[in-house]
Amino acid sequence: MQAVIDLLGTIAHELADKPLLYAALPVMAAVVGYVTNVLAIKMMFLPIRFVGIPPYLGWQGIIPRKSGKMASIAVDTITQHLITVEEIFSRIDPERLARELEGPMTAAVEDIADEVMNEHHPTLWVSLPAVIRRRLLNNLKAEVPAVVRDITRDVRRNVHEVFNLKDMVVSKLIRERTLINRIFLETGHAEFKFIGRSGLYFGFLFGVVQTLIFTIFQTPWQLPVAGLLVGYATNWIALHLIFNPRDPVKLGPVTFQGLFMKRQKEVARDYGNLVADEILTPANIIESILKGPQADRVVALIQRHAQQAIDAEIGLARRFVPLTVGSEGYRVAKTAAVRQIIERLPMNLRRVESYATDAMDIRNTLITRLQALPPDDFEAMLRPAFKEDEWLLIAVGAALGMLVGVGQMFLPGVG
């Protein structure tokens, strides 16, 4: 008992003898905890591009550097737990799509016919009787809705042959690395604020312990060791408190749960809005179908249906045209017409984006199903951003804390 009293007396004497020094130590530890945690967050996202001398002497934000992998994980989570490609396309009604496209597509038929025929066979086109030319155009226009319906049904039946969701998402997020940063920053904004603040709180608490130990042993080398431990511990604790415990744990009147898990409904809303507005949009899907790695199959599908419609509906001029321009000339003109249809398709499809957005209902589907995910699956939405390089973020905090501790050794009264 006397030894404890003597120890407390020694501590009190030291604190009274050097009050500014001992007041500064926990404050500096709090600053170390805060700065190292904030810096760890910054290092996750910045810089977007590698800065330094590749491949090792420099830095690139962890999320931008692994944007492809992060995007792949995001797609797997979406398709395994939230919505499938088949479900997205099954919500598009071929009849409704045909009605939406009928106006712009039928208007395009006349323009395409005039342009192709005037380019390849101007004399024939002018010489055709007006009644035949008009009836030919009317027959082709009348076939437009059926062609749109047939193409839509083909796409729905063979969706994986004409559309690769993973390629679309990964390609977009690699091109726009700031977008994948936004996904994590906006859905995890509360968690990242917590990491910074927790460094301040835990750093101060560790600093108090550090101060008490220093009053007893008076060895300057304790300071860099303590700084290392503070930097390490504050980062480690903050990262683990975000996700743990996964399920609510009640201790008396207080309920504990990982911050990210507790905010599941809010995170689901932010994530669903961002993905629906920036990634799984009708415009991006259409562009991927027409320009993605399987675009050749889509073009072949459209060509087949369009050429069949032209052959079937050439009507009154069918016998006259091949004899006049020859089979090869007819084929060239038909190919040119189909090419024009495909070139105009993206512009025409933009007219149905509003309908497609409502029909696919991606926003509400993502939000509702993400809110209902079990804790393990929900954790996978953000955890990959931390898990693989968690050790690096903690190590950075520890190293910075140690450097500050070295600086503390030179404070007046320490030596």
XYZ file of C-alpha atoms in Angstrom:
415
model
C 0.000 0.000 0.000
C 2.818 2.355 0.882
C 4.421 1.655 -2.498
C 1.242 2.780 -4.265
C 1.107 5.925 -2.156
C 4.743 6.679 -2.943
C 4.107 6.099 -6.660
C 1.129 8.462 -6.671
C 3.219 11.008 -4.849
C 5.961 10.758 -7.472
C 3.433 11.229 -10.263
C 1.850 14.220 -8.543
C 5.265 15.803 -7.934
C 6.288 15.378 -11.590
C 2.989 16.766 -12.868
C 3.311 19.805 -10.614
C 6.969 20.302 -11.545
C 6.440 20.256 -15.336
C 2.745 21.010 -15.900
C 3.111 22.376 -19.441
C 5.119 19.379 -20.612
C 2.709 16.823 -19.220
C -0.315 18.753 -20.458
C 1.223 18.826 -23.929
C 1.790 15.061 -24.185
C -1.865 13.891 -24.279
C -2.797 16.840 -26.509
C -0.064 15.908 -28.944
C -1.177 12.260 -28.791
C -4.719 13.361 -29.659
C -3.385 15.352 -32.601
C -1.303 12.363 -33.710
C -4.348 10.092 -33.537
C -6.494 12.520 -35.503
C -3.897 13.364 -38.160
C -2.868 9.757 -38.759
C -6.485 8.630 -39.118
C -7.395 11.463 -41.478
C -4.251 10.883 -43.491
C -5.102 7.185 -43.726
C -8.478 8.106 -45.226
C -6.891 10.505 -47.703
C -4.416 7.825 -48.745
C -7.306 5.509 -49.543
C -8.645 7.871 -52.213
C -5.843 10.176 -53.316
C -4.094 10.736 -55.553
C -6.238 9.421 -58.402
C -3.152 8.719 -60.544
C 0.226 7.400 -59.391
C 2.524 10.173 -58.181
C 6.224 9.418 -57.945
C 8.619 7.075 -59.691
C 6.859 3.834 -60.716
C 6.429 1.192 -59.663
C 7.279 1.493 -55.952
C 8.622 4.961 -55.182
C 5.416 6.935 -54.904
C 1.757 6.531 -54.080
C -1.655 6.131 -55.639
C -4.902 6.013 -53.679
C -5.819 2.450 -52.751
C -9.337 2.699 -54.194
C -8.281 4.226 -57.570
C -5.375 1.785 -57.803
C -7.714 -1.147 -57.334
C -10.690 0.343 -59.138
C -11.031 -2.698 -61.398
C -11.124 -5.117 -58.494
C -13.419 -2.891 -56.453
C -15.776 -2.554 -59.427
C -15.772 -6.312 -59.934
C -16.695 -6.845 -56.281
C -19.478 -4.271 -56.605
C -20.913 -6.061 -59.655
C -20.766 -9.431 -57.918
C -22.619 -7.988 -54.941
C -25.252 -6.422 -57.193
C -25.876 -9.503 -59.342
C -25.686 -12.047 -56.510
C -27.786 -10.215 -53.944
C -29.662 -7.312 -55.509
C -30.686 -7.629 -59.161
C -29.761 -9.792 -62.160
C -29.267 -8.863 -65.787
C -32.192 -11.075 -66.776
C -34.469 -9.260 -64.341
C -33.396 -5.841 -65.621
C -34.232 -6.701 -69.230
C -37.368 -8.683 -68.415
C -38.937 -5.439 -67.219
C -38.749 -3.924 -70.706
C -42.047 -4.525 -72.514
C -41.433 -5.091 -76.276
C -44.863 -3.694 -77.152
C -44.340 -0.528 -75.125
C -40.806 -0.085 -76.473
C -42.123 -0.447 -80.034
C -44.705 2.271 -79.374
C -42.047 4.553 -77.862
C -39.747 4.099 -80.875
C -42.367 4.037 -83.593
C -42.397 7.796 -84.146
C -38.642 8.469 -84.438
C -37.916 5.203 -86.263
C -40.647 5.590 -88.885
C -39.522 9.185 -89.459
C -36.002 7.873 -89.976
C -37.128 5.304 -92.592
C -37.947 7.973 -95.171
C -34.732 9.877 -94.519
C -32.656 6.709 -94.795
C -34.400 5.565 -97.989
C -33.909 8.967 -99.657
C -30.263 9.188 -98.555
C -29.311 5.645 -99.600
C -31.138 5.638 -102.914
C -29.937 9.117 -103.875
C -26.375 8.028 -103.105
C -26.397 4.621 -104.799
C -29.196 4.743 -107.397
C -30.397 8.320 -107.855
C -31.791 7.825 -111.378
C -33.864 4.800 -110.376
C -35.246 6.499 -107.261
C -36.364 9.567 -109.171
C -37.807 7.497 -112.015
C -39.947 5.299 -109.769
C -43.618 6.325 -109.924
C -44.523 8.411 -106.908
C -47.300 6.022 -105.926
C -44.879 3.078 -105.868
C -42.252 5.044 -103.959
C -44.822 6.167 -101.400
C -46.283 2.696 -100.992
C -42.813 1.224 -100.592
C -41.987 3.706 -97.841
C -45.332 3.113 -96.128
C -44.773 -0.637 -96.152
C -41.357 -0.211 -94.568
C -42.697 2.220 -91.951
C -45.486 -0.172 -91.046
C -42.937 -2.885 -90.368
C -40.939 -0.798 -87.863
C -42.902 -1.748 -84.693
C -42.671 -5.467 -85.493
C -38.936 -5.218 -86.090
C -38.442 -3.381 -82.768
C -40.518 -6.004 -80.940
C -38.587 -8.868 -82.518
C -35.200 -7.317 -81.713
C -36.272 -6.627 -78.110
C -37.455 -10.210 -77.630
C -34.221 -11.537 -79.102
C -32.177 -9.358 -76.753
C -34.194 -10.549 -73.754
C -33.811 -14.211 -74.733
C -30.067 -13.901 -75.359
C -29.189 -11.116 -72.934
C -25.821 -12.574 -71.884
C -24.754 -12.854 -75.515
C -25.338 -9.177 -76.220
C -24.684 -7.499 -72.854
C -21.941 -7.904 -70.247
C -22.858 -6.084 -67.052
C -19.497 -6.658 -65.377
C -17.592 -5.299 -68.367
C -19.837 -2.229 -68.485
C -19.422 -1.390 -64.788
C -15.720 -2.203 -64.562
C -14.901 -0.271 -67.749
C -16.812 2.788 -66.574
C -15.272 2.823 -63.106
C -11.765 2.370 -64.476
C -12.332 5.241 -66.925
C -13.874 7.409 -64.216
C -11.847 6.608 -61.110
C -13.366 9.554 -59.272
C -16.729 7.796 -59.548
C -15.656 4.755 -57.535
C -14.206 7.166 -54.967
C -17.639 8.778 -54.781
C -19.314 5.430 -54.152
C -17.235 4.848 -51.043
C -17.069 8.470 -49.895
C -20.797 9.117 -50.206
C -22.019 5.818 -48.806
C -19.410 5.801 -46.039
C -19.262 9.514 -45.218
C -20.318 9.021 -41.587
C -17.801 6.215 -41.111
C -14.924 8.296 -42.443
C -15.824 11.186 -40.146
C -15.896 8.735 -37.259
C -12.405 7.475 -38.121
C -11.033 11.013 -37.902
C -12.830 11.918 -34.672
C -12.025 8.607 -32.998
C -8.335 9.236 -33.581
C -8.680 12.433 -31.573
C -10.553 10.776 -28.679
C -8.543 7.579 -28.422
C -5.296 9.435 -29.045
C -6.000 11.669 -26.057
C -6.817 8.683 -23.820
C -3.652 6.874 -24.863
C -1.747 10.127 -24.336
C -2.920 10.309 -20.726
C -1.595 6.793 -20.125
C 1.631 7.709 -21.934
C 2.025 10.757 -19.685
C 1.541 8.798 -16.478
C 4.102 6.209 -17.570
C 6.586 8.921 -18.512
C 6.297 10.579 -15.100
C 7.432 7.316 -13.527
C 10.237 6.112 -15.783
C 11.475 9.398 -17.305
C 13.009 7.660 -20.359
C 12.757 9.724 -23.576
C 12.701 6.647 -25.834
C 9.221 5.887 -24.437
C 7.812 8.765 -26.483
C 8.444 7.385 -29.998
C 7.320 3.933 -28.800
C 4.161 5.433 -27.358
C 3.619 7.446 -30.554
C 3.901 4.266 -32.607
C 1.380 2.507 -30.365
C -1.025 5.467 -30.465
C -0.898 5.694 -34.270
C -1.365 1.951 -34.606
C -4.102 1.563 -32.006
C -6.259 4.521 -33.040
C -6.391 3.351 -36.664
C -6.978 -0.270 -35.692
C -9.756 0.531 -33.239
C -11.517 2.931 -35.611
C -11.505 0.480 -38.538
C -12.854 -2.336 -36.398
C -15.547 -0.279 -34.690
C -17.008 0.617 -38.082
C -17.971 -2.978 -38.820
C -18.105 -4.690 -35.429
C -20.188 -5.995 -33.938
C -22.213 -6.890 -37.030
C -25.382 -7.612 -35.073
C -26.640 -5.391 -32.240
C -25.207 -6.327 -28.846
C -27.106 -5.063 -25.813
C -25.225 -4.376 -22.596
C -27.713 -3.109 -20.069
C -29.418 -0.003 -21.465
C -26.742 0.496 -24.161
C -26.788 -1.217 -27.576
C -23.538 -1.617 -29.510
C -23.273 -2.212 -33.246
C -20.780 -1.345 -35.966
C -21.488 2.130 -37.288
C -21.747 1.002 -40.909
C -24.089 -1.837 -39.984
C -26.253 0.471 -37.880
C -26.731 2.819 -40.833
C -27.833 0.099 -43.263
C -31.029 1.825 -44.385
C -29.284 5.162 -44.970
C -26.323 3.563 -46.739
C -28.699 1.533 -48.928
C -30.469 4.714 -49.996
C -27.239 6.544 -50.836
C -25.784 3.544 -52.681
C -28.968 2.860 -54.652
C -29.292 6.489 -55.714
C -25.666 6.746 -56.809
C -25.616 3.471 -58.749
C -28.960 4.201 -60.424
C -27.944 7.757 -61.368
C -24.356 7.148 -62.459
C -23.791 3.486 -63.363
C -26.818 1.305 -64.121
C -28.494 3.928 -66.269
C -30.367 3.137 -69.502
C -27.887 5.358 -71.370
C -24.907 3.359 -70.087
C -26.635 0.052 -70.787
C -27.533 1.098 -74.332
C -24.008 2.326 -74.980
C -22.557 -0.925 -73.661
C -24.869 -3.007 -75.848
C -24.024 -1.038 -78.978
C -20.308 -0.435 -78.302
C -19.247 -3.088 -75.788
C -17.301 -6.309 -76.378
C -20.422 -8.088 -77.698
C -21.486 -5.240 -79.976
C -20.824 -7.343 -83.100
C -23.508 -9.793 -82.016
C -25.960 -6.971 -81.451
C -25.203 -5.463 -84.840
C -25.633 -8.872 -86.491
C -28.976 -9.321 -84.750
C -30.220 -5.901 -85.873
C -28.935 -6.482 -89.398
C -30.775 -9.765 -89.663
C -34.102 -8.319 -88.597
C -33.725 -5.128 -90.644
C -32.691 -6.971 -93.819
C -35.559 -9.416 -93.439
C -37.975 -6.518 -93.132
C -36.568 -4.828 -96.238
C -36.746 -8.062 -98.255
C -40.248 -8.867 -97.046
C -41.722 -5.421 -97.503
C -40.122 -4.209 -100.716
C -43.593 -4.810 -102.078
C -44.456 -3.485 -105.508
C -40.869 -2.643 -106.427
C -39.317 -5.971 -105.428
C -39.219 -7.416 -108.951
C -38.419 -4.129 -110.587
C -35.517 -3.077 -108.353
C -33.221 -6.136 -108.686
C -33.663 -6.213 -112.453
C -32.818 -2.534 -112.726
C -29.900 -2.225 -110.309
C -28.736 -5.833 -110.282
C -28.527 -8.198 -107.322
C -25.194 -6.775 -106.181
C -26.433 -3.197 -106.360
C -29.537 -4.166 -104.395
C -27.385 -5.845 -101.743
C -25.109 -2.804 -101.450
C -28.068 -0.453 -101.075
C -29.695 -2.715 -98.504
C -26.437 -2.935 -96.504
C -26.088 0.848 -96.596
C -29.663 1.229 -95.339
C -29.059 -1.157 -92.443
C -25.835 0.686 -91.569
C -27.762 3.954 -91.438
C -30.352 2.383 -89.141
C -27.645 1.203 -86.755
C -25.865 4.581 -86.811
C -29.087 6.383 -85.930
C -30.115 3.864 -83.294
C -28.294 5.427 -80.302
C -29.918 8.799 -80.954
C -33.348 7.197 -81.305
C -32.897 5.027 -78.217
C -32.223 8.133 -76.136
C -35.895 8.911 -76.603
C -36.857 5.860 -74.542
C -34.531 6.489 -71.593
C -37.345 7.911 -69.481
C -39.520 4.853 -70.106
C -36.598 2.470 -69.519
C -35.722 4.189 -66.226
C -39.281 3.761 -64.959
C -39.620 0.212 -66.265
C -36.310 -1.098 -64.946
C -36.889 0.595 -61.565
C -33.264 -0.012 -60.654
C -33.159 2.659 -57.945
C -35.982 1.277 -55.795
C -34.917 -2.316 -56.384
C -31.365 -1.674 -55.202
C -32.436 0.341 -52.163
C -35.117 -2.110 -51.012
C -32.998 -5.226 -51.441
C -29.850 -3.681 -50.006
C -31.768 -2.651 -46.909
C -32.874 -6.272 -46.489
C -29.393 -7.828 -46.849
C -28.098 -9.878 -43.910
C -25.138 -8.299 -42.052
C -22.410 -10.435 -43.666
C -23.528 -9.573 -47.198
C -24.106 -5.927 -46.338
C -20.601 -5.609 -44.891
C -19.209 -6.702 -48.273
C -20.447 -3.432 -49.807
C -17.766 -1.292 -48.141
C -15.409 -3.676 -46.357
C -13.301 -4.478 -49.467
C -12.181 -0.844 -49.475
C -10.463 -1.453 -46.144
C -9.774 -5.126 -45.726
C -7.021 -5.952 -48.196
C -4.834 -2.943 -47.380
C -5.996 -2.411 -43.821
C -2.542 -3.323 -42.560
C -1.007 -0.574 -44.687
C -3.303 2.116 -43.308
C -2.548 0.980 -39.758
C 1.198 0.840 -40.478
C 1.144 4.397 -41.840
C -0.556 5.565 -38.653
C 2.020 3.766 -36.535
C 4.966 5.221 -38.491
C 3.646 8.779 -38.301
C 2.961 8.377 -34.601
C 6.516 7.228 -34.016
C 7.902 10.231 -35.920
C 5.882 12.578 -33.742
C 7.193 10.725 -30.684
C 10.739 11.333 -31.892
C 9.897 15.023 -32.133
C 8.532 14.958 -28.590
C 11.942 13.825 -27.336
C 13.247 17.311 -28.103
C 10.581 19.150 -26.069
C 11.996 21.264 -23.200
C 12.179 19.230 -20.035
C 12.093 15.804 -21.671
C 15.786 15.020 -21.725
